[in-house]
Short mmCIF file of C-alpha atoms and ligand atoms in Angstrom, two decimals:
data_model
loop_
_atom_site.label_atom_id
_atom_site.label_comp_id
_atom_site.label_asym_id
_atom_site.label_seq_id
_atom_site.Cartn_x
_atom_site.Cartn_y
_atom_site.Cartn_z
CA MET A 1 66.08 98.15 60.70
CA ASN A 2 69.22 96.88 62.40
CA ARG A 3 69.12 93.78 64.58
CA VAL A 4 69.07 95.66 67.84
CA ASP A 5 66.07 97.67 66.69
CA GLN A 6 64.39 94.49 65.48
CA LEU A 7 64.74 92.93 68.90
CA LYS A 8 63.54 96.10 70.54
CA SER A 9 60.41 96.29 68.43
CA PHE A 10 59.63 92.55 68.55
CA ASP A 11 60.18 92.09 72.29
CA PRO A 12 60.22 95.41 74.09
CA GLU A 13 59.70 93.81 77.52
CA ILE A 14 62.87 91.77 77.36
CA PHE A 15 64.80 94.46 75.55
CA ASP A 16 63.95 97.03 78.20
CA ASN A 17 65.24 94.79 80.98
CA LEU A 18 68.44 94.03 79.10
CA LEU A 19 69.22 97.71 78.70
CA LYS A 20 68.42 98.42 82.33
CA GLU A 21 70.67 95.58 83.43
CA ARG A 22 73.52 96.94 81.36
CA ASP A 23 73.06 100.38 82.93
CA ARG A 24 72.88 98.83 86.39
CA GLN A 25 76.17 97.03 85.84
CA ASP A 26 77.78 100.28 84.78
CA ALA A 27 76.35 102.45 87.55
CA GLN A 28 76.93 100.24 90.58
CA ILE A 29 80.10 99.10 92.32
CA ASN A 30 80.11 95.33 91.95
CA LEU A 31 81.91 93.52 94.74
CA ILE A 32 80.30 90.11 94.16
CA ALA A 33 83.40 87.93 94.33
CA SER A 34 82.16 85.45 91.72
CA GLU A 35 81.25 88.03 89.08
CA ASN A 36 83.15 89.84 86.38
CA TYR A 37 82.59 91.64 83.06
CA VAL A 38 83.60 89.83 79.87
CA SER A 39 85.34 91.87 77.22
CA PRO A 40 83.30 92.88 74.17
CA ILE A 41 85.19 90.34 72.02
CA VAL A 42 84.56 87.47 74.42
CA HIS A 43 80.92 88.53 74.45
CA LEU A 44 80.79 88.76 70.68
CA ALA A 45 82.41 85.34 70.30
CA SER A 46 79.54 83.77 72.24
CA MET A 47 76.97 84.97 69.70
CA ASN A 48 77.59 82.88 66.62
CA ALA A 49 76.16 80.21 64.32
CA LEU A 50 77.50 77.38 66.47
CA THR A 51 74.45 77.94 68.68
CA ASN A 52 72.61 76.02 65.97
CA LYS A 53 74.92 73.02 65.96
CA TYR A 54 74.55 69.69 67.72
CA ALA A 55 77.97 68.23 68.43
CA GLU A 56 77.37 65.44 70.96
CA GLY A 57 80.59 63.59 71.57
CA TYR A 58 84.12 64.96 71.34
CA PRO A 59 86.23 66.34 68.45
CA ARG A 60 86.49 63.78 65.62
CA LYS A 61 84.20 61.40 67.53
CA ARG A 62 80.81 63.03 67.12
CA TYR A 63 77.34 61.59 66.84
CA TYR A 64 76.32 64.08 64.13
CA ALA A 65 77.60 65.09 60.72
CA GLY A 66 78.68 68.63 59.96
CA CYS A 67 80.98 69.02 62.95
CA GLN A 68 84.17 69.98 61.09
CA PHE A 69 84.31 73.58 62.33
CA ALA A 70 82.91 72.74 65.72
CA ASP A 71 85.80 70.28 66.02
CA HIS A 72 88.37 72.95 65.19
CA VAL A 73 86.89 75.37 67.69
CA GLU A 74 86.79 72.79 70.46
CA GLU A 75 90.33 71.58 69.75
CA ILE A 76 91.65 75.13 69.90
CA ALA A 77 89.83 75.73 73.19
CA ILE A 78 91.28 72.49 74.63
CA ASP A 79 94.84 73.34 73.53
CA ARG A 80 94.61 76.80 75.02
CA ALA A 81 93.20 75.53 78.33
CA ASN A 82 96.08 73.06 78.54
CA GLN A 83 98.61 75.76 77.78
CA LEU A 84 97.11 78.14 80.31
CA PHE A 85 97.00 75.67 83.22
CA SER A 86 99.89 73.34 82.25
CA SER A 87 97.42 70.47 82.05
CA GLU A 88 97.46 67.54 79.65
CA TYR A 89 93.75 66.93 79.65
CA ALA A 90 91.04 69.54 79.29
CA ASN A 91 87.31 69.17 78.85
CA VAL A 92 85.76 72.48 77.82
CA GLN A 93 82.18 71.25 77.53
CA PRO A 94 80.73 71.65 81.06
CA HIS A 95 77.84 74.12 81.02
CA SER A 96 78.83 75.34 84.48
CA GLY A 97 81.13 74.69 87.42
CA SER A 98 78.47 72.53 89.05
CA GLN A 99 78.15 70.40 85.91
CA ALA A 100 81.93 69.97 85.86
CA ASN A 101 81.86 68.69 89.43
CA HIS A 102 78.86 66.47 88.72
CA ALA A 103 80.73 64.90 85.81
CA ILE A 104 83.81 64.26 87.97
CA PHE A 105 81.73 62.58 90.69
CA ASN A 106 80.04 60.56 87.99
CA ALA A 107 83.37 59.46 86.53
CA LEU A 108 85.10 58.49 89.79
CA LEU A 109 82.45 57.40 92.26
CA GLN A 110 79.55 55.05 92.83
CA SER A 111 76.48 56.45 94.53
CA GLY A 112 76.79 56.04 98.27
CA ASP A 113 80.58 56.51 98.25
CA THR A 114 82.04 58.88 100.83
CA ILE A 115 83.27 62.30 99.72
CA MET A 116 84.89 65.00 101.81
CA GLY A 117 84.78 68.73 101.14
CA MET A 118 84.76 72.05 102.95
CA SER A 119 81.40 72.73 104.55
CA LEU A 120 79.19 75.26 102.83
CA ASN A 121 78.96 77.36 106.00
CA HIS A 122 82.74 77.58 106.21
CA GLY A 123 83.31 78.65 102.61
CA GLY A 124 82.84 75.49 100.55
CA HIS A 125 80.46 75.11 97.61
CA LEU A 126 77.05 73.45 97.30
CA THR A 127 78.58 70.75 95.10
CA HIS A 128 81.10 69.77 97.80
CA GLY A 129 78.54 67.75 99.73
CA ALA A 130 75.71 70.09 100.79
CA THR A 131 72.61 68.13 101.82
CA VAL A 132 70.35 69.96 99.36
CA ASN A 133 72.65 69.19 96.41
CA PHE A 134 73.25 65.98 94.39
CA SER A 135 76.67 65.82 96.06
CA GLY A 136 75.06 65.43 99.49
CA LYS A 137 72.10 63.35 98.36
CA ASP A 138 73.73 60.71 96.17
CA TYR A 139 76.95 60.46 98.16
CA LYS A 140 77.85 60.21 101.82
CA ALA A 141 79.32 63.63 102.47
CA VAL A 142 81.62 64.49 105.33
CA THR A 143 82.97 68.00 105.78
CA TYR A 144 85.86 69.90 107.24
CA GLY A 145 85.80 73.56 108.19
CA VAL A 146 87.92 76.47 109.32
CA ASN A 147 89.27 77.22 112.79
CA GLU A 148 88.48 80.34 114.84
CA LYS A 149 91.05 82.28 112.79
CA GLY A 150 89.13 81.43 109.64
CA LEU A 151 91.88 79.12 108.32
CA ILE A 152 91.87 75.45 107.40
CA ASP A 153 93.35 73.22 110.07
CA TYR A 154 95.11 70.48 108.09
CA ASP A 155 95.44 68.24 111.13
CA GLN A 156 91.68 68.29 111.40
CA VAL A 157 91.34 67.54 107.69
CA ARG A 158 93.66 64.55 108.11
CA GLU A 159 91.85 63.33 111.20
CA ILE A 160 88.44 63.41 109.52
CA ALA A 161 89.85 61.77 106.40
CA LYS A 162 91.40 58.94 108.42
CA LYS A 163 88.22 58.37 110.35
CA THR A 164 85.84 58.46 107.37
CA GLN A 165 88.05 57.12 104.53
CA PRO A 166 86.57 59.23 101.72
CA LYS A 167 87.04 58.12 98.14
CA LEU A 168 87.29 61.74 96.99
CA ILE A 169 88.72 64.76 98.81
CA ILE A 170 87.76 68.19 97.49
CA ALA A 171 89.76 71.34 98.15
CA GLY A 172 88.41 74.63 96.90
CA PHE A 173 86.13 77.40 98.07
CA SER A 174 83.66 80.12 97.37
CA ALA A 175 84.66 82.13 100.43
CA TYR A 176 88.17 81.74 101.85
CA CYS A 177 90.91 84.36 102.00
CA GLY A 178 93.98 82.15 102.15
CA ILE A 179 96.20 80.12 99.88
CA LEU A 180 95.33 76.44 99.99
CA ASP A 181 98.22 74.10 100.66
CA TRP A 182 97.73 71.79 97.69
CA LYS A 183 100.67 69.58 98.77
CA LYS A 184 99.10 68.91 102.16
CA PHE A 185 95.83 67.92 100.53
CA ARG A 186 97.78 65.59 98.21
CA THR A 187 99.55 63.96 101.15
CA ILE A 188 96.30 63.46 103.04
CA ALA A 189 94.61 62.02 99.93
CA ASP A 190 97.54 59.59 99.53
CA GLU A 191 97.37 58.59 103.19
CA VAL A 192 93.76 57.45 102.81
CA GLY A 193 93.88 56.38 99.16
CA ALA A 194 91.45 59.06 97.97
CA TYR A 195 91.24 60.97 94.71
CA PHE A 196 92.03 64.67 95.13
CA LEU A 197 89.88 67.21 93.30
CA ALA A 198 90.99 70.86 93.35
CA ASP A 199 87.97 73.05 92.58
CA ILE A 200 89.58 76.31 91.41
CA ALA A 201 86.31 78.00 90.36
CA HIS A 202 87.09 81.22 92.22
CA VAL A 203 90.82 81.49 91.68
CA SER A 204 91.35 80.11 88.16
CA GLY A 205 92.03 83.61 86.83
CA LEU A 206 94.56 84.26 89.57
CA ILE A 207 96.21 80.92 88.79
CA ALA A 208 96.32 81.66 85.06
CA GLY A 209 97.81 85.07 85.88
CA GLY A 210 100.45 83.53 88.13
CA VAL A 211 99.35 85.09 91.43
CA TYR A 212 97.96 81.94 93.09
CA PRO A 213 99.55 78.47 93.15
CA ASN A 214 98.46 76.05 90.45
CA PRO A 215 97.43 72.64 91.86
CA ILE A 216 97.89 70.81 88.54
CA GLU A 217 100.88 68.77 89.81
CA GLU A 218 99.18 67.77 93.06
CA ALA A 219 95.53 67.21 92.25
CA ASP A 220 94.19 64.27 90.24
CA ILE A 221 91.56 66.55 88.73
CA LEU A 222 90.85 70.28 88.59
CA SER A 223 87.44 71.79 88.01
CA SER A 224 86.62 75.42 87.39
CA THR A 225 84.11 77.91 86.20
CA THR A 226 85.17 80.13 83.32
CA HIS A 227 83.21 83.25 84.31
CA LYS A 228 84.66 84.29 87.67
CA SER A 229 88.20 85.64 87.99
CA LEU A 230 89.04 83.97 84.65
CA ARG A 231 86.68 86.49 82.96
CA GLY A 232 85.27 84.23 80.28
CA PRO A 233 81.70 83.36 79.34
CA ARG A 234 79.51 81.45 81.83
CA GLY A 235 80.61 77.85 81.88
CA GLY A 236 82.89 75.20 83.33
CA ILE A 237 86.05 73.23 82.54
CA ILE A 238 87.72 70.07 83.79
CA LEU A 239 91.53 69.75 83.75
CA ALA A 240 93.98 67.00 84.64
CA LYS A 241 97.57 65.90 84.23
CA ARG A 242 98.79 63.57 86.98
CA ASN A 243 96.68 60.59 86.23
CA PRO A 244 96.21 59.86 82.49
CA ASP A 245 94.14 56.76 83.31
CA LEU A 246 91.35 59.11 84.33
CA PHE A 247 91.13 61.15 81.13
CA LYS A 248 88.77 58.83 79.30
CA SER A 249 86.43 58.32 82.23
CA LEU A 250 86.28 62.08 82.86
CA ASN A 251 85.11 62.62 79.29
CA PHE A 252 82.58 59.83 79.66
CA GLY A 253 81.47 61.18 83.03
CA LEU A 254 80.44 64.45 81.41
CA PHE A 255 79.06 63.13 78.12
CA PRO A 256 77.01 60.96 78.10
CA GLY A 257 77.09 60.97 81.92
CA VAL A 258 75.47 64.27 82.82
CA GLN A 259 75.22 66.36 79.66
CA GLY A 260 74.01 65.96 76.10
CA GLY A 261 75.07 68.38 73.38
CA PRO A 262 77.74 70.91 74.29
CA MET A 263 77.13 74.64 73.86
CA MET A 264 79.55 75.03 70.98
CA HIS A 265 78.95 78.79 70.65
CA ILE A 266 80.07 79.23 74.27
CA ILE A 267 83.10 77.01 73.69
CA ALA A 268 84.18 79.46 70.95
CA SER A 269 83.91 82.25 73.48
CA LYS A 270 85.84 80.23 76.09
CA ALA A 271 88.65 79.85 73.55
CA VAL A 272 88.83 83.62 73.06
CA ALA A 273 88.81 84.18 76.82
CA PHE A 274 91.68 81.68 77.23
CA LYS A 275 93.63 83.59 74.62
CA GLU A 276 93.03 86.82 76.53
CA ALA A 277 94.19 85.09 79.71
CA MET A 278 97.58 84.37 78.12
CA THR A 279 98.39 88.05 77.64
CA GLU A 280 100.63 90.27 79.74
CA ASP A 281 97.62 92.56 80.29
CA PHE A 282 95.82 89.71 81.96
CA ARG A 283 98.75 88.94 84.27
CA GLN A 284 98.82 92.56 85.34
CA TYR A 285 95.06 92.52 85.79
CA GLN A 286 95.36 89.55 88.16
CA GLN A 287 98.13 91.25 90.15
CA GLN A 288 95.93 94.30 90.48
CA ILE A 289 93.00 92.19 91.73
CA LEU A 290 95.21 91.06 94.60
CA LYS A 291 96.57 94.54 95.31
CA ASN A 292 93.06 95.99 95.40
CA ALA A 293 91.83 93.31 97.82
CA GLN A 294 94.81 93.88 100.12
CA ALA A 295 94.37 97.66 99.96
CA MET A 296 90.75 97.24 101.06
CA VAL A 297 91.76 94.98 103.95
CA ALA A 298 94.21 97.63 105.19
CA VAL A 299 91.40 100.20 105.34
CA PHE A 300 88.99 97.87 107.15
CA LEU A 301 91.61 97.07 109.77
CA GLU A 302 92.42 100.76 110.19
CA ARG A 303 88.71 101.50 110.64
CA GLY A 304 88.31 98.72 113.21
CA ILE A 305 86.21 96.35 111.10
CA GLN A 306 87.09 92.71 111.64
CA VAL A 307 88.41 90.88 108.61
CA VAL A 308 88.19 87.08 108.76
CA SER A 309 91.74 85.73 109.17
CA GLY A 310 92.96 89.33 109.35
CA GLN A 311 94.18 89.48 105.75
CA THR A 312 93.68 88.17 102.24
CA GLN A 313 95.93 86.33 99.84
CA ASN A 314 93.48 86.32 96.95
CA HIS A 315 90.61 88.34 95.48
CA LEU A 316 88.28 87.78 98.44
CA VAL A 317 87.71 89.79 101.59
CA LEU A 318 85.40 88.50 104.32
CA LEU A 319 84.12 91.03 106.81
CA ASP A 320 83.02 89.83 110.22
CA LEU A 321 80.37 92.27 111.48
CA THR A 322 79.81 90.51 114.80
CA ASN A 323 81.19 93.53 116.66
CA THR A 324 78.99 96.01 114.81
CA GLU A 325 75.26 96.48 115.14
CA HIS A 326 74.58 94.96 111.70
CA THR A 327 73.77 91.49 110.48
CA GLY A 328 75.19 90.38 107.13
CA LYS A 329 71.73 90.61 105.60
CA ALA A 330 71.11 94.15 106.85
CA MET A 331 74.55 95.26 105.68
CA GLN A 332 74.02 93.77 102.21
CA GLU A 333 70.76 95.72 101.96
CA LYS A 334 72.23 98.99 103.23
CA LEU A 335 75.08 98.72 100.77
CA GLU A 336 72.71 97.96 97.89
CA GLU A 337 70.79 101.11 98.78
CA VAL A 338 73.90 103.18 98.08
CA GLY A 339 74.87 101.25 94.93
CA ILE A 340 77.46 98.84 96.33
CA ILE A 341 76.61 95.23 95.48
CA THR A 342 77.84 92.50 97.86
CA ASN A 343 76.52 89.34 99.44
CA LYS A 344 75.98 88.31 103.03
CA ASN A 345 78.17 85.46 104.21
CA THR A 346 78.56 83.26 107.25
CA VAL A 347 81.64 83.83 109.44
CA PRO A 348 83.64 81.38 111.61
CA ASN A 349 81.60 80.51 114.72
CA GLU A 350 78.48 81.87 113.05
CA GLN A 351 75.59 82.28 115.49
CA ARG A 352 73.00 83.43 112.99
CA SER A 353 71.11 81.52 110.28
CA PRO A 354 72.51 81.35 106.72
CA PHE A 355 69.70 83.70 105.65
CA VAL A 356 70.84 86.37 108.10
CA THR A 357 74.57 85.75 108.82
CA SER A 358 77.10 88.03 110.49
CA GLY A 359 79.39 88.66 107.55
CA ILE A 360 79.79 90.14 104.11
CA ARG A 361 81.82 88.70 101.24
CA LEU A 362 83.63 91.12 98.93
CA GLY A 363 85.71 90.43 95.84
CA THR A 364 87.76 92.62 93.55
CA PRO A 365 87.74 90.97 90.07
CA ALA A 366 84.86 93.09 88.71
CA ILE A 367 86.01 96.49 89.99
CA THR A 368 89.53 95.74 88.77
CA THR A 369 88.23 94.96 85.28
CA ARG A 370 86.80 98.49 85.14
CA GLY A 371 90.21 99.94 85.93
CA ILE A 372 89.96 100.67 89.62
CA LEU A 373 93.36 100.81 91.35
CA GLU A 374 94.35 100.77 95.03
CA ASN A 375 93.41 104.38 95.78
CA GLU A 376 89.82 103.99 94.71
CA ALA A 377 89.64 100.50 96.17
CA LYS A 378 90.55 102.15 99.47
CA GLU A 379 87.93 104.81 98.93
CA ILE A 380 85.32 102.09 98.39
CA ALA A 381 86.45 100.37 101.59
CA HIS A 382 86.00 103.67 103.43
CA LEU A 383 82.48 104.03 102.05
CA ILE A 384 81.65 100.51 103.25
CA SER A 385 83.18 101.31 106.64
CA ASP A 386 81.07 104.48 106.86
CA VAL A 387 77.93 102.45 106.25
CA ALA A 388 79.00 99.87 108.81
CA LEU A 389 80.16 102.17 111.57
CA LYS A 390 78.35 105.47 111.66
CA ALA A 391 75.32 107.55 110.88
CA TYR A 392 75.74 108.46 107.24
CA ASP A 393 73.94 110.41 104.56
CA VAL A 394 72.60 107.92 101.98
CA ASN A 395 72.60 110.47 99.17
CA GLN A 396 76.13 111.57 99.86
CA ILE A 397 77.47 108.01 99.70
CA LYS A 398 75.37 107.32 96.62
CA SER A 399 76.89 110.26 94.81
CA LYS A 400 80.41 109.16 95.77
CA VAL A 401 79.63 105.72 94.33
CA LEU A 402 78.46 107.36 91.12
CA ASP A 403 81.61 109.48 90.95
CA ILE A 404 83.70 106.32 91.06
CA THR A 405 81.63 104.33 88.56
CA GLN A 406 81.35 107.24 86.14
CA SER A 407 85.07 107.79 86.12
CA HIS A 408 85.57 104.07 85.34
CA PRO A 409 82.86 103.07 82.87
CA VAL A 410 82.63 99.33 82.20
CA ASP A 411 83.45 98.38 78.64
CA LEU A 412 79.93 97.07 77.94
CA ASN A 413 80.21 97.70 74.25
CA TYR A 414 77.93 94.74 73.59
CA LEU A 415 75.19 94.79 70.96
CA VAL A 416 72.64 94.64 73.76
C1 LIG B 1 80.94 79.04 91.63
C2 LIG B 1 81.48 77.74 92.10
C3 LIG B 1 81.08 76.52 91.51
C4 LIG B 1 79.93 76.35 90.56
O1 LIG B 1 79.75 77.16 89.55
P1 LIG B 1 78.37 77.35 88.75
O2 LIG B 1 78.86 77.72 87.41
O3 LIG B 1 77.62 78.40 89.49
O4 LIG B 1 77.64 76.05 88.75
C5 LIG B 1 81.71 75.36 91.91
N1 LIG B 1 82.65 75.37 92.86
C6 LIG B 1 83.03 76.51 93.47
C7 LIG B 1 84.09 76.45 94.51
C8 LIG B 1 82.45 77.72 93.11
O5 LIG B 1 82.80 78.84 93.76
#
C-alpha cells in the first residue's frame, strides 16, 4: 500500500476532508488577498525528516546535538532571504507573521511602552496594537488611520507621533491599496526618536518581484509572512540592515523570547520558496498580480462600484458597497454561494460593526498563480459586479465561475 492509501485507510475522516479541501481550492475563485497556492516543490520541501529535529538556538549555536544538516538548511534560507530583500540580517524561524512581530516587540520594548500602528479598522493588523492582541494589552497602543479618500495622511501620523512619543512606529497593512511612503515614516520616526518597523506581510512577494518599493534602507526592522504574495509555506521572517546593533537582540527576542524549537522542515521549504522568488518567472508573476488588480479596478469603476481610494497600486482591491443595497457580510455570503471567495472589510468612515461592514477585500495573488490574466480578471470583476448590482441567476454565475477555474486548474500536485 502506498503512503497515501495508508493514510486514507488509517484515518478516513481526516483524509476525506483533505481531499475535499483540495477540490474546493481548485473549483473556487480565491480572492482572499492573504492567500496563495504553493508550488508542488515548495509543498514537498515542507514534508521531510527535519520535522523530527529539535534545533533550538541558531546555526552553529544550538542546544542539541545532531544539527549539522539543520544548520546548512537554515544558513541557506538566511542567505537567500538576504539576497532577495537586500538585507544583512534575516531570521527565518518565526512560525508566523504574528510571532515575528511579537519577537520584535520583545526585542525592542519594555511592557507598557508606547507603540503606534495603523488601526485595525483602517487596514492595520491585529499585532499593530489591537486591544484584543498582546500588542494592545502589553503595550500602550496609539493608532493612525486613513482619510476619507482611504489614504494615509502623513501629517496626521506626524501629529500623533509628536503628541504620544511612541518608541516604535509600525507601517504596514492587511488592507490598503496604496504605496506606503517609507521615507516619510523614517523621517517621522527620526523626529520622535522611535524605531521604525515595516511590516511587509502582504507585499513581500511584490517587493521581491520588484513591483513595490523595498523599505530595507529606511526601516530599522522588516517583518513578513512567507505565505501571502511571497508564495512560500506558512510562516514568518524578520529582516534588517540599517541598524546592526539590533541583530543580536532580534534573534534573542524570538528565541528564547517567544519561541522554542524552530520548525526546521518549514525552514527548508522557505528556502525553496526564496529560490523560486529569485526567478524571472516570479518577477513576471508579481507584475501580473498588479496588472490583474488594476484590470479589476477598471471594471468596477466602469460598473459604478466604489473602489476605496479609486485605484490600486498593489495586489489589493477594496470595494466600498455603501452605495449598494449590500453589507460586506451579505456580499461575502452571496459571492461564496457562486464560488467566489472573498472577505468582508471595513471601509473609511465605516458605519457598521466589524462583523457586518460595508466593504469587501479582494486580492489577486491566488488567481494569478493559477494563470489568470487581465481578460479573465475583468470577467471575474464583472461577475462580482453582477452580484452586487442586479438580479442575477445563481446557477448561471456559478457555471461561469466553473468555466474559469476549470480552464485554469491549480497545480495542486501534492501527495494529499
Ligand atoms: C497576515 C499579517 C500578519 C500576521 O501573519 P500570521 O502569519 O497570520 O500571524 C502580520 N502583519 C500583517 C500586516 C499581516 O497582513
